[in-house]
Amino acid sequence: MGIFKNQFSEWTKFENLFQRQEIPAKTILLNEDEKSKKAFFIEKGCLRLCFNNNGKDITFQFFFENEFVSSIESFLGDQLSMFTIESIEPSIIHSITKKDFQFILENSEIIKTQVEEFTFQRLVLYQKLFLSRIKHNPERRYAELMKTNPEIILRVPQHYIASFLGITSVSLSRIRNRQ
């Protein structure tokens, strides 16, 4: 299979536990308020995390190639998911069940440590996003996004970027025109 790159070499021992899927854009992998049965590794494509806020679709995270994504509170905590996972582009993903994921954690200290580090990095990222929303205006948030994640600007539709930044598409167009 060979889906895992060098930084995930330990994972190759467990590739047989993952199920490969090719999915079109706008495929829902998990709905908000459902229990997650799977986690996903992205071989190719882009996924977003979003939720419904009084009928308004809010995007709050993007994931690309060689990243894992799941609703951790649901997948590992057996709670209802707080968000939806949806593909933005046609994608190739590899899914794993909770049982198989637990098997990997029990049989590889290296992977268990990687998962802990990944979880910590995700927590730090969410703190930065939260503080940026409070401290910075939309123009500054857009500039930070261009600096830290230019891939999002190149690959994600403008309305999702606007939602991610907490602004309207019209406001984003104005900011882009001033750049």
JSON list of C-alpha atoms in Angstrom, two decimals:
[
{"chain": "A", "resi": 1, "resn": "MET", "atom": "CA", "xyz": [0.00, 0.00, 0.00]},
{"chain": "A", "resi": 2, "resn": "GLY", "atom": "CA", "xyz": [2.71, 2.49, 0.93]},
{"chain": "A", "resi": 3, "resn": "ILE", "atom": "CA", "xyz": [0.41, 5.31, 2.07]},
{"chain": "A", "resi": 4, "resn": "PHE", "atom": "CA", "xyz": [2.54, 6.46, 4.98]},
{"chain": "A", "resi": 5, "resn": "LYS", "atom": "CA", "xyz": [5.56, 8.66, 4.32]},
{"chain": "A", "resi": 6, "resn": "ASN", "atom": "CA", "xyz": [8.83, 8.75, 6.29]},
{"chain": "A", "resi": 7, "resn": "GLN", "atom": "CA", "xyz": [7.43, 10.66, 9.28]},
{"chain": "A", "resi": 8, "resn": "PHE", "atom": "CA", "xyz": [4.87, 7.86, 9.68]},
{"chain": "A", "resi": 9, "resn": "SER", "atom": "CA", "xyz": [7.16, 4.88, 8.97]},
{"chain": "A", "resi": 10, "resn": "GLU", "atom": "CA", "xyz": [6.01, 3.01, 12.10]},
{"chain": "A", "resi": 11, "resn": "TRP", "atom": "CA", "xyz": [2.47, 3.17, 10.74]},
{"chain": "A", "resi": 12, "resn": "THR", "atom": "CA", "xyz": [3.41, 0.99, 7.73]},
{"chain": "A", "resi": 13, "resn": "LYS", "atom": "CA", "xyz": [3.29, -2.03, 10.06]},
{"chain": "A", "resi": 14, "resn": "PHE", "atom": "CA", "xyz": [-0.44, -1.42, 10.45]},
{"chain": "A", "resi": 15, "resn": "GLU", "atom": "CA", "xyz": [-1.45, -0.32, 6.93]},
{"chain": "A", "resi": 16, "resn": "ASN", "atom": "CA", "xyz": [-3.58, -3.44, 6.51]},
{"chain": "A", "resi": 17, "resn": "LEU", "atom": "CA", "xyz": [-5.96, -2.05, 9.17]},
{"chain": "A", "resi": 18, "resn": "PHE", "atom": "CA", "xyz": [-6.87, 0.96, 7.03]},
{"chain": "A", "resi": 19, "resn": "GLN", "atom": "CA", "xyz": [-9.55, 0.96, 4.32]},
{"chain": "A", "resi": 20, "resn": "ARG", "atom": "CA", "xyz": [-8.79, 3.05, 1.21]},
{"chain": "A", "resi": 21, "resn": "GLN", "atom": "CA", "xyz": [-11.57, 5.15, -0.32]},
{"chain": "A", "resi": 22, "resn": "GLU", "atom": "CA", "xyz": [-11.71, 7.54, -3.26]},
{"chain": "A", "resi": 23, "resn": "ILE", "atom": "CA", "xyz": [-14.39, 10.12, -2.59]},
{"chain": "A", "resi": 24, "resn": "PRO", "atom": "CA", "xyz": [-15.75, 13.07, -4.58]},
{"chain": "A", "resi": 25, "resn": "ALA", "atom": "CA", "xyz": [-15.85, 16.65, -3.32]},
{"chain": "A", "resi": 26, "resn": "LYS", "atom": "CA", "xyz": [-18.66, 17.44, -0.87]},
{"chain": "A", "resi": 27, "resn": "THR", "atom": "CA", "xyz": [-18.67, 13.92, 0.62]},
{"chain": "A", "resi": 28, "resn": "ILE", "atom": "CA", "xyz": [-19.76, 13.89, 4.26]},
{"chain": "A", "resi": 29, "resn": "LEU", "atom": "CA", "xyz": [-17.61, 11.48, 6.28]},
{"chain": "A", "resi": 30, "resn": "LEU", "atom": "CA", "xyz": [-19.20, 12.31, 9.63]},
{"chain": "A", "resi": 31, "resn": "ASN", "atom": "CA", "xyz": [-22.24, 14.40, 10.50]},
{"chain": "A", "resi": 32, "resn": "GLU", "atom": "CA", "xyz": [-22.48, 16.72, 13.46]},
{"chain": "A", "resi": 33, "resn": "ASP", "atom": "CA", "xyz": [-24.37, 15.03, 16.33]},
{"chain": "A", "resi": 34, "resn": "GLU", "atom": "CA", "xyz": [-23.46, 11.50, 15.19]},
{"chain": "A", "resi": 35, "resn": "LYS", "atom": "CA", "xyz": [-21.06, 9.11, 16.88]},
{"chain": "A", "resi": 36, "resn": "SER", "atom": "CA", "xyz": [-17.81, 8.70, 14.99]},
{"chain": "A", "resi": 37, "resn": "LYS", "atom": "CA", "xyz": [-16.90, 5.16, 14.07]},
{"chain": "A", "resi": 38, "resn": "LYS", "atom": "CA", "xyz": [-13.75, 6.03, 12.08]},
{"chain": "A", "resi": 39, "resn": "ALA", "atom": "CA", "xyz": [-10.68, 8.26, 11.89]},
{"chain": "A", "resi": 40, "resn": "PHE", "atom": "CA", "xyz": [-9.16, 9.26, 8.55]},
{"chain": "A", "resi": 41, "resn": "PHE", "atom": "CA", "xyz": [-5.71, 9.65, 7.02]},
{"chain": "A", "resi": 42, "resn": "ILE", "atom": "CA", "xyz": [-5.63, 11.87, 3.92]},
{"chain": "A", "resi": 43, "resn": "GLU", "atom": "CA", "xyz": [-3.49, 10.53, 1.09]},
{"chain": "A", "resi": 44, "resn": "LYS", "atom": "CA", "xyz": [-4.74, 13.13, -1.39]},
{"chain": "A", "resi": 45, "resn": "GLY", "atom": "CA", "xyz": [-7.23, 15.96, -1.11]},
{"chain": "A", "resi": 46, "resn": "CYS", "atom": "CA", "xyz": [-8.64, 18.40, 1.39]},
{"chain": "A", "resi": 47, "resn": "LEU", "atom": "CA", "xyz": [-11.20, 17.97, 4.17]},
{"chain": "A", "resi": 48, "resn": "ARG", "atom": "CA", "xyz": [-12.88, 20.57, 6.34]},
{"chain": "A", "resi": 49, "resn": "LEU", "atom": "CA", "xyz": [-14.43, 20.54, 9.78]},
{"chain": "A", "resi": 50, "resn": "CYS", "atom": "CA", "xyz": [-17.62, 22.57, 10.08]},
{"chain": "A", "resi": 51, "resn": "PHE", "atom": "CA", "xyz": [-20.71, 22.97, 12.21]},
{"chain": "A", "resi": 52, "resn": "ASN", "atom": "CA", "xyz": [-24.16, 24.48, 11.95]},
{"chain": "A", "resi": 53, "resn": "ASN", "atom": "CA", "xyz": [-24.73, 27.66, 13.93]},
{"chain": "A", "resi": 54, "resn": "ASN", "atom": "CA", "xyz": [-28.43, 28.58, 13.71]},
{"chain": "A", "resi": 55, "resn": "GLY", "atom": "CA", "xyz": [-28.60, 27.54, 10.06]},
{"chain": "A", "resi": 56, "resn": "LYS", "atom": "CA", "xyz": [-25.24, 29.07, 9.14]},
{"chain": "A", "resi": 57, "resn": "ASP", "atom": "CA", "xyz": [-22.43, 26.76, 7.98]},
{"chain": "A", "resi": 58, "resn": "ILE", "atom": "CA", "xyz": [-19.22, 27.60, 9.90]},
{"chain": "A", "resi": 59, "resn": "THR", "atom": "CA", "xyz": [-15.85, 26.18, 8.79]},
{"chain": "A", "resi": 60, "resn": "PHE", "atom": "CA", "xyz": [-13.21, 26.06, 11.50]},
{"chain": "A", "resi": 61, "resn": "GLN", "atom": "CA", "xyz": [-10.43, 23.76, 10.28]},
{"chain": "A", "resi": 62, "resn": "PHE", "atom": "CA", "xyz": [-8.87, 22.38, 7.09]},
{"chain": "A", "resi": 63, "resn": "PHE", "atom": "CA", "xyz": [-6.83, 19.20, 6.64]},
{"chain": "A", "resi": 64, "resn": "PHE", "atom": "CA", "xyz": [-4.62, 18.21, 3.69]},
{"chain": "A", "resi": 65, "resn": "GLU", "atom": "CA", "xyz": [-2.33, 15.39, 2.50]},
{"chain": "A", "resi": 66, "resn": "ASN", "atom": "CA", "xyz": [-0.53, 13.32, 5.15]},
{"chain": "A", "resi": 67, "resn": "GLU", "atom": "CA", "xyz": [-2.75, 14.52, 7.98]},
{"chain": "A", "resi": 68, "resn": "PHE", "atom": "CA", "xyz": [-5.05, 12.57, 10.26]},
{"chain": "A", "resi": 69, "resn": "VAL", "atom": "CA", "xyz": [-8.52, 13.85, 11.06]},
{"chain": "A", "resi": 70, "resn": "SER", "atom": "CA", "xyz": [-11.30, 12.69, 13.32]},
{"chain": "A", "resi": 71, "resn": "SER", "atom": "CA", "xyz": [-13.79, 13.94, 15.85]},
{"chain": "A", "resi": 72, "resn": "ILE", "atom": "CA", "xyz": [-11.62, 12.96, 18.81]},
{"chain": "A", "resi": 73, "resn": "GLU", "atom": "CA", "xyz": [-14.32, 13.56, 21.43]},
{"chain": "A", "resi": 74, "resn": "SER", "atom": "CA", "xyz": [-16.59, 11.24, 19.47]},
{"chain": "A", "resi": 75, "resn": "PHE", "atom": "CA", "xyz": [-14.09, 8.69, 18.11]},
{"chain": "A", "resi": 76, "resn": "LEU", "atom": "CA", "xyz": [-12.27, 8.11, 21.39]},
{"chain": "A", "resi": 77, "resn": "GLY", "atom": "CA", "xyz": [-14.69, 9.62, 23.92]},
{"chain": "A", "resi": 78, "resn": "ASP", "atom": "CA", "xyz": [-17.86, 7.91, 22.65]},
{"chain": "A", "resi": 79, "resn": "GLN", "atom": "CA", "xyz": [-19.71, 11.24, 22.51]},
{"chain": "A", "resi": 80, "resn": "LEU", "atom": "CA", "xyz": [-21.70, 12.81, 19.71]},
{"chain": "A", "resi": 81, "resn": "SER", "atom": "CA", "xyz": [-19.51, 14.73, 17.26]},
{"chain": "A", "resi": 82, "resn": "MET", "atom": "CA", "xyz": [-19.54, 18.50, 17.66]},
{"chain": "A", "resi": 83, "resn": "PHE", "atom": "CA", "xyz": [-18.88, 18.96, 13.93]},
{"chain": "A", "resi": 84, "resn": "THR", "atom": "CA", "xyz": [-19.16, 17.56, 10.42]},
{"chain": "A", "resi": 85, "resn": "ILE", "atom": "CA", "xyz": [-16.20, 16.25, 8.40]},
{"chain": "A", "resi": 86, "resn": "GLU", "atom": "CA", "xyz": [-16.59, 16.93, 4.67]},
{"chain": "A", "resi": 87, "resn": "SER", "atom": "CA", "xyz": [-14.32, 16.70, 1.62]},
{"chain": "A", "resi": 88, "resn": "ILE", "atom": "CA", "xyz": [-13.67, 19.92, -0.28]},
{"chain": "A", "resi": 89, "resn": "GLU", "atom": "CA", "xyz": [-11.83, 18.28, -3.19]},
{"chain": "A", "resi": 90, "resn": "PRO", "atom": "CA", "xyz": [-11.98, 14.81, -4.69]},
{"chain": "A", "resi": 91, "resn": "SER", "atom": "CA", "xyz": [-9.89, 12.91, -2.16]},
{"chain": "A", "resi": 92, "resn": "ILE", "atom": "CA", "xyz": [-8.22, 9.63, -1.36]},
{"chain": "A", "resi": 93, "resn": "ILE", "atom": "CA", "xyz": [-8.60, 8.77, 2.30]},
{"chain": "A", "resi": 94, "resn": "HIS", "atom": "CA", "xyz": [-7.78, 5.78, 4.48]},
{"chain": "A", "resi": 95, "resn": "SER", "atom": "CA", "xyz": [-10.15, 5.08, 7.34]},
{"chain": "A", "resi": 96, "resn": "ILE", "atom": "CA", "xyz": [-9.60, 3.09, 10.50]},
{"chain": "A", "resi": 97, "resn": "THR", "atom": "CA", "xyz": [-12.05, 1.83, 13.10]},
{"chain": "A", "resi": 98, "resn": "LYS", "atom": "CA", "xyz": [-11.80, 2.63, 16.80]},
{"chain": "A", "resi": 99, "resn": "LYS", "atom": "CA", "xyz": [-11.04, -1.02, 17.59]},
{"chain": "A", "resi": 100, "resn": "ASP", "atom": "CA", "xyz": [-8.15, -1.13, 15.11]},
{"chain": "A", "resi": 101, "resn": "PHE", "atom": "CA", "xyz": [-6.85, 2.25, 16.26]},
{"chain": "A", "resi": 102, "resn": "GLN", "atom": "CA", "xyz": [-6.84, 1.05, 19.88]},
{"chain": "A", "resi": 103, "resn": "PHE", "atom": "CA", "xyz": [-4.97, -2.08, 18.74]},
{"chain": "A", "resi": 104, "resn": "ILE", "atom": "CA", "xyz": [-2.27, 0.12, 17.17]},
{"chain": "A", "resi": 105, "resn": "LEU", "atom": "CA", "xyz": [-1.93, 2.25, 20.32]},
{"chain": "A", "resi": 106, "resn": "GLU", "atom": "CA", "xyz": [-1.60, -0.88, 22.46]},
{"chain": "A", "resi": 107, "resn": "ASN", "atom": "CA", "xyz": [1.05, -2.36, 20.18]},
{"chain": "A", "resi": 108, "resn": "SER", "atom": "CA", "xyz": [3.26, 0.62, 19.34]},
{"chain": "A", "resi": 109, "resn": "GLU", "atom": "CA", "xyz": [4.74, 3.00, 21.89]},
{"chain": "A", "resi": 110, "resn": "ILE", "atom": "CA", "xyz": [6.16, 5.04, 18.99]},
{"chain": "A", "resi": 111, "resn": "ILE", "atom": "CA", "xyz": [2.69, 5.64, 17.52]},
{"chain": "A", "resi": 112, "resn": "LYS", "atom": "CA", "xyz": [1.17, 6.25, 20.93]},
{"chain": "A", "resi": 113, "resn": "THR", "atom": "CA", "xyz": [3.77, 8.99, 21.49]},
{"chain": "A", "resi": 114, "resn": "GLN", "atom": "CA", "xyz": [3.13, 10.43, 18.01]},
{"chain": "A", "resi": 115, "resn": "VAL", "atom": "CA", "xyz": [-0.62, 10.56, 18.69]},
{"chain": "A", "resi": 116, "resn": "GLU", "atom": "CA", "xyz": [-0.03, 12.32, 22.00]},
{"chain": "A", "resi": 117, "resn": "GLU", "atom": "CA", "xyz": [2.28, 14.85, 20.29]},
{"chain": "A", "resi": 118, "resn": "PHE", "atom": "CA", "xyz": [-0.21, 15.38, 17.47]},
{"chain": "A", "resi": 119, "resn": "THR", "atom": "CA", "xyz": [-3.00, 15.96, 20.01]},
{"chain": "A", "resi": 120, "resn": "PHE", "atom": "CA", "xyz": [-0.85, 18.47, 21.88]},
{"chain": "A", "resi": 121, "resn": "GLN", "atom": "CA", "xyz": [0.02, 20.32, 18.64]},
{"chain": "A", "resi": 122, "resn": "ARG", "atom": "CA", "xyz": [-3.68, 20.43, 17.72]},
{"chain": "A", "resi": 123, "resn": "LEU", "atom": "CA", "xyz": [-4.51, 21.90, 21.14]},
{"chain": "A", "resi": 124, "resn": "VAL", "atom": "CA", "xyz": [-1.87, 24.62, 20.68]},
{"chain": "A", "resi": 125, "resn": "LEU", "atom": "CA", "xyz": [-3.23, 25.39, 17.19]},
{"chain": "A", "resi": 126, "resn": "TYR", "atom": "CA", "xyz": [-6.77, 25.74, 18.53]},
{"chain": "A", "resi": 127, "resn": "GLN", "atom": "CA", "xyz": [-5.54, 28.07, 21.26]},
{"chain": "A", "resi": 128, "resn": "LYS", "atom": "CA", "xyz": [-3.80, 30.24, 18.65]},
{"chain": "A", "resi": 129, "resn": "LEU", "atom": "CA", "xyz": [-6.93, 30.31, 16.47]},
{"chain": "A", "resi": 130, "resn": "PHE", "atom": "CA", "xyz": [-9.09, 31.21, 19.46]},
{"chain": "A", "resi": 131, "resn": "LEU", "atom": "CA", "xyz": [-6.79, 34.03, 20.56]},
{"chain": "A", "resi": 132, "resn": "SER", "atom": "CA", "xyz": [-6.45, 35.33, 17.01]},
{"chain": "A", "resi": 133, "resn": "ARG", "atom": "CA", "xyz": [-10.25, 35.60, 16.76]},
{"chain": "A", "resi": 134, "resn": "ILE", "atom": "CA", "xyz": [-10.29, 37.68, 19.94]},
{"chain": "A", "resi": 135, "resn": "LYS", "atom": "CA", "xyz": [-7.16, 39.79, 19.41]},
{"chain": "A", "resi": 136, "resn": "HIS", "atom": "CA", "xyz": [-6.96, 40.44, 15.68]},
{"chain": "A", "resi": 137, "resn": "ASN", "atom": "CA", "xyz": [-9.14, 42.05, 13.07]},
{"chain": "A", "resi": 138, "resn": "PRO", "atom": "CA", "xyz": [-10.13, 40.05, 9.93]},
{"chain": "A", "resi": 139, "resn": "GLU", "atom": "CA", "xyz": [-7.40, 41.68, 7.81]},
{"chain": "A", "resi": 140, "resn": "ARG", "atom": "CA", "xyz": [-4.72, 40.57, 10.25]},
{"chain": "A", "resi": 141, "resn": "ARG", "atom": "CA", "xyz": [-6.23, 37.06, 10.44]},
{"chain": "A", "resi": 142, "resn": "TYR", "atom": "CA", "xyz": [-6.14, 36.83, 6.64]},
{"chain": "A", "resi": 143, "resn": "ALA", "atom": "CA", "xyz": [-2.51, 38.01, 6.55]},
{"chain": "A", "resi": 144, "resn": "GLU", "atom": "CA", "xyz": [-1.60, 35.37, 9.16]},
{"chain": "A", "resi": 145, "resn": "LEU", "atom": "CA", "xyz": [-3.39, 32.72, 7.13]},
{"chain": "A", "resi": 146, "resn": "MET", "atom": "CA", "xyz": [-1.47, 33.68, 3.97]},
{"chain": "A", "resi": 147, "resn": "LYS", "atom": "CA", "xyz": [1.80, 33.54, 5.91]},
{"chain": "A", "resi": 148, "resn": "THR", "atom": "CA", "xyz": [1.24, 30.31, 7.85]},
{"chain": "A", "resi": 149, "resn": "ASN", "atom": "CA", "xyz": [-1.03, 28.33, 5.50]},
{"chain": "A", "resi": 150, "resn": "PRO", "atom": "CA", "xyz": [-0.85, 29.58, 1.91]},
{"chain": "A", "resi": 151, "resn": "GLU", "atom": "CA", "xyz": [-2.13, 26.19, 0.73]},
{"chain": "A", "resi": 152, "resn": "ILE", "atom": "CA", "xyz": [-5.55, 27.10, 2.11]},
{"chain": "A", "resi": 153, "resn": "ILE", "atom": "CA", "xyz": [-5.63, 30.27, -0.01]},
{"chain": "A", "resi": 154, "resn": "LEU", "atom": "CA", "xyz": [-4.70, 28.28, -3.13]},
{"chain": "A", "resi": 155, "resn": "ARG", "atom": "CA", "xyz": [-6.98, 25.25, -2.69]},
{"chain": "A", "resi": 156, "resn": "VAL", "atom": "CA", "xyz": [-10.02, 26.20, -0.63]},
{"chain": "A", "resi": 157, "resn": "PRO", "atom": "CA", "xyz": [-13.07, 28.05, -2.04]},
{"chain": "A", "resi": 158, "resn": "GLN", "atom": "CA", "xyz": [-13.37, 31.65, -0.88]},
{"chain": "A", "resi": 159, "resn": "HIS", "atom": "CA", "xyz": [-16.65, 31.15, 1.01]},
{"chain": "A", "resi": 160, "resn": "TYR", "atom": "CA", "xyz": [-15.03, 28.50, 3.24]},
{"chain": "A", "resi": 161, "resn": "ILE", "atom": "CA", "xyz": [-12.04, 30.76, 3.89]},
{"chain": "A", "resi": 162, "resn": "ALA", "atom": "CA", "xyz": [-14.38, 33.64, 4.78]},
{"chain": "A", "resi": 163, "resn": "SER", "atom": "CA", "xyz": [-16.26, 31.38, 7.19]},
{"chain": "A", "resi": 164, "resn": "PHE", "atom": "CA", "xyz": [-12.99, 30.20, 8.72]},
{"chain": "A", "resi": 165, "resn": "LEU", "atom": "CA", "xyz": [-11.94, 33.83, 9.27]},
{"chain": "A", "resi": 166, "resn": "GLY", "atom": "CA", "xyz": [-15.34, 34.73, 10.74]},
{"chain": "A", "resi": 167, "resn": "ILE", "atom": "CA", "xyz": [-16.29, 37.17, 7.97]},
{"chain": "A", "resi": 168, "resn": "THR", "atom": "CA", "xyz": [-18.52, 37.30, 4.89]},
{"chain": "A", "resi": 169, "resn": "SER", "atom": "CA", "xyz": [-17.30, 36.49, 1.38]},
{"chain": "A", "resi": 170, "resn": "VAL", "atom": "CA", "xyz": [-17.82, 40.17, 0.47]},
{"chain": "A", "resi": 171, "resn": "SER", "atom": "CA", "xyz": [-15.56, 41.27, 3.33]},
{"chain": "A", "resi": 172, "resn": "LEU", "atom": "CA", "xyz": [-12.94, 38.74, 2.26]},
{"chain": "A", "resi": 173, "resn": "SER", "atom": "CA", "xyz": [-13.06, 40.09, -1.32]},
{"chain": "A", "resi": 174, "resn": "ARG", "atom": "CA", "xyz": [-12.44, 43.60, 0.00]},
{"chain": "A", "resi": 175, "resn": "ILE", "atom": "CA", "xyz": [-9.50, 42.42, 2.10]},
{"chain": "A", "resi": 176, "resn": "ARG", "atom": "CA", "xyz": [-8.01, 40.56, -0.87]},
{"chain": "A", "resi": 177, "resn": "ASN", "atom": "CA", "xyz": [-8.37, 43.61, -3.09]},
{"chain": "A", "resi": 178, "resn": "ARG", "atom": "CA", "xyz": [-6.44, 45.73, -0.57]},
{"chain": "A", "resi": 179, "resn": "GLN", "atom": "CA", "xyz": [-3.57, 43.22, -0.41]}
]
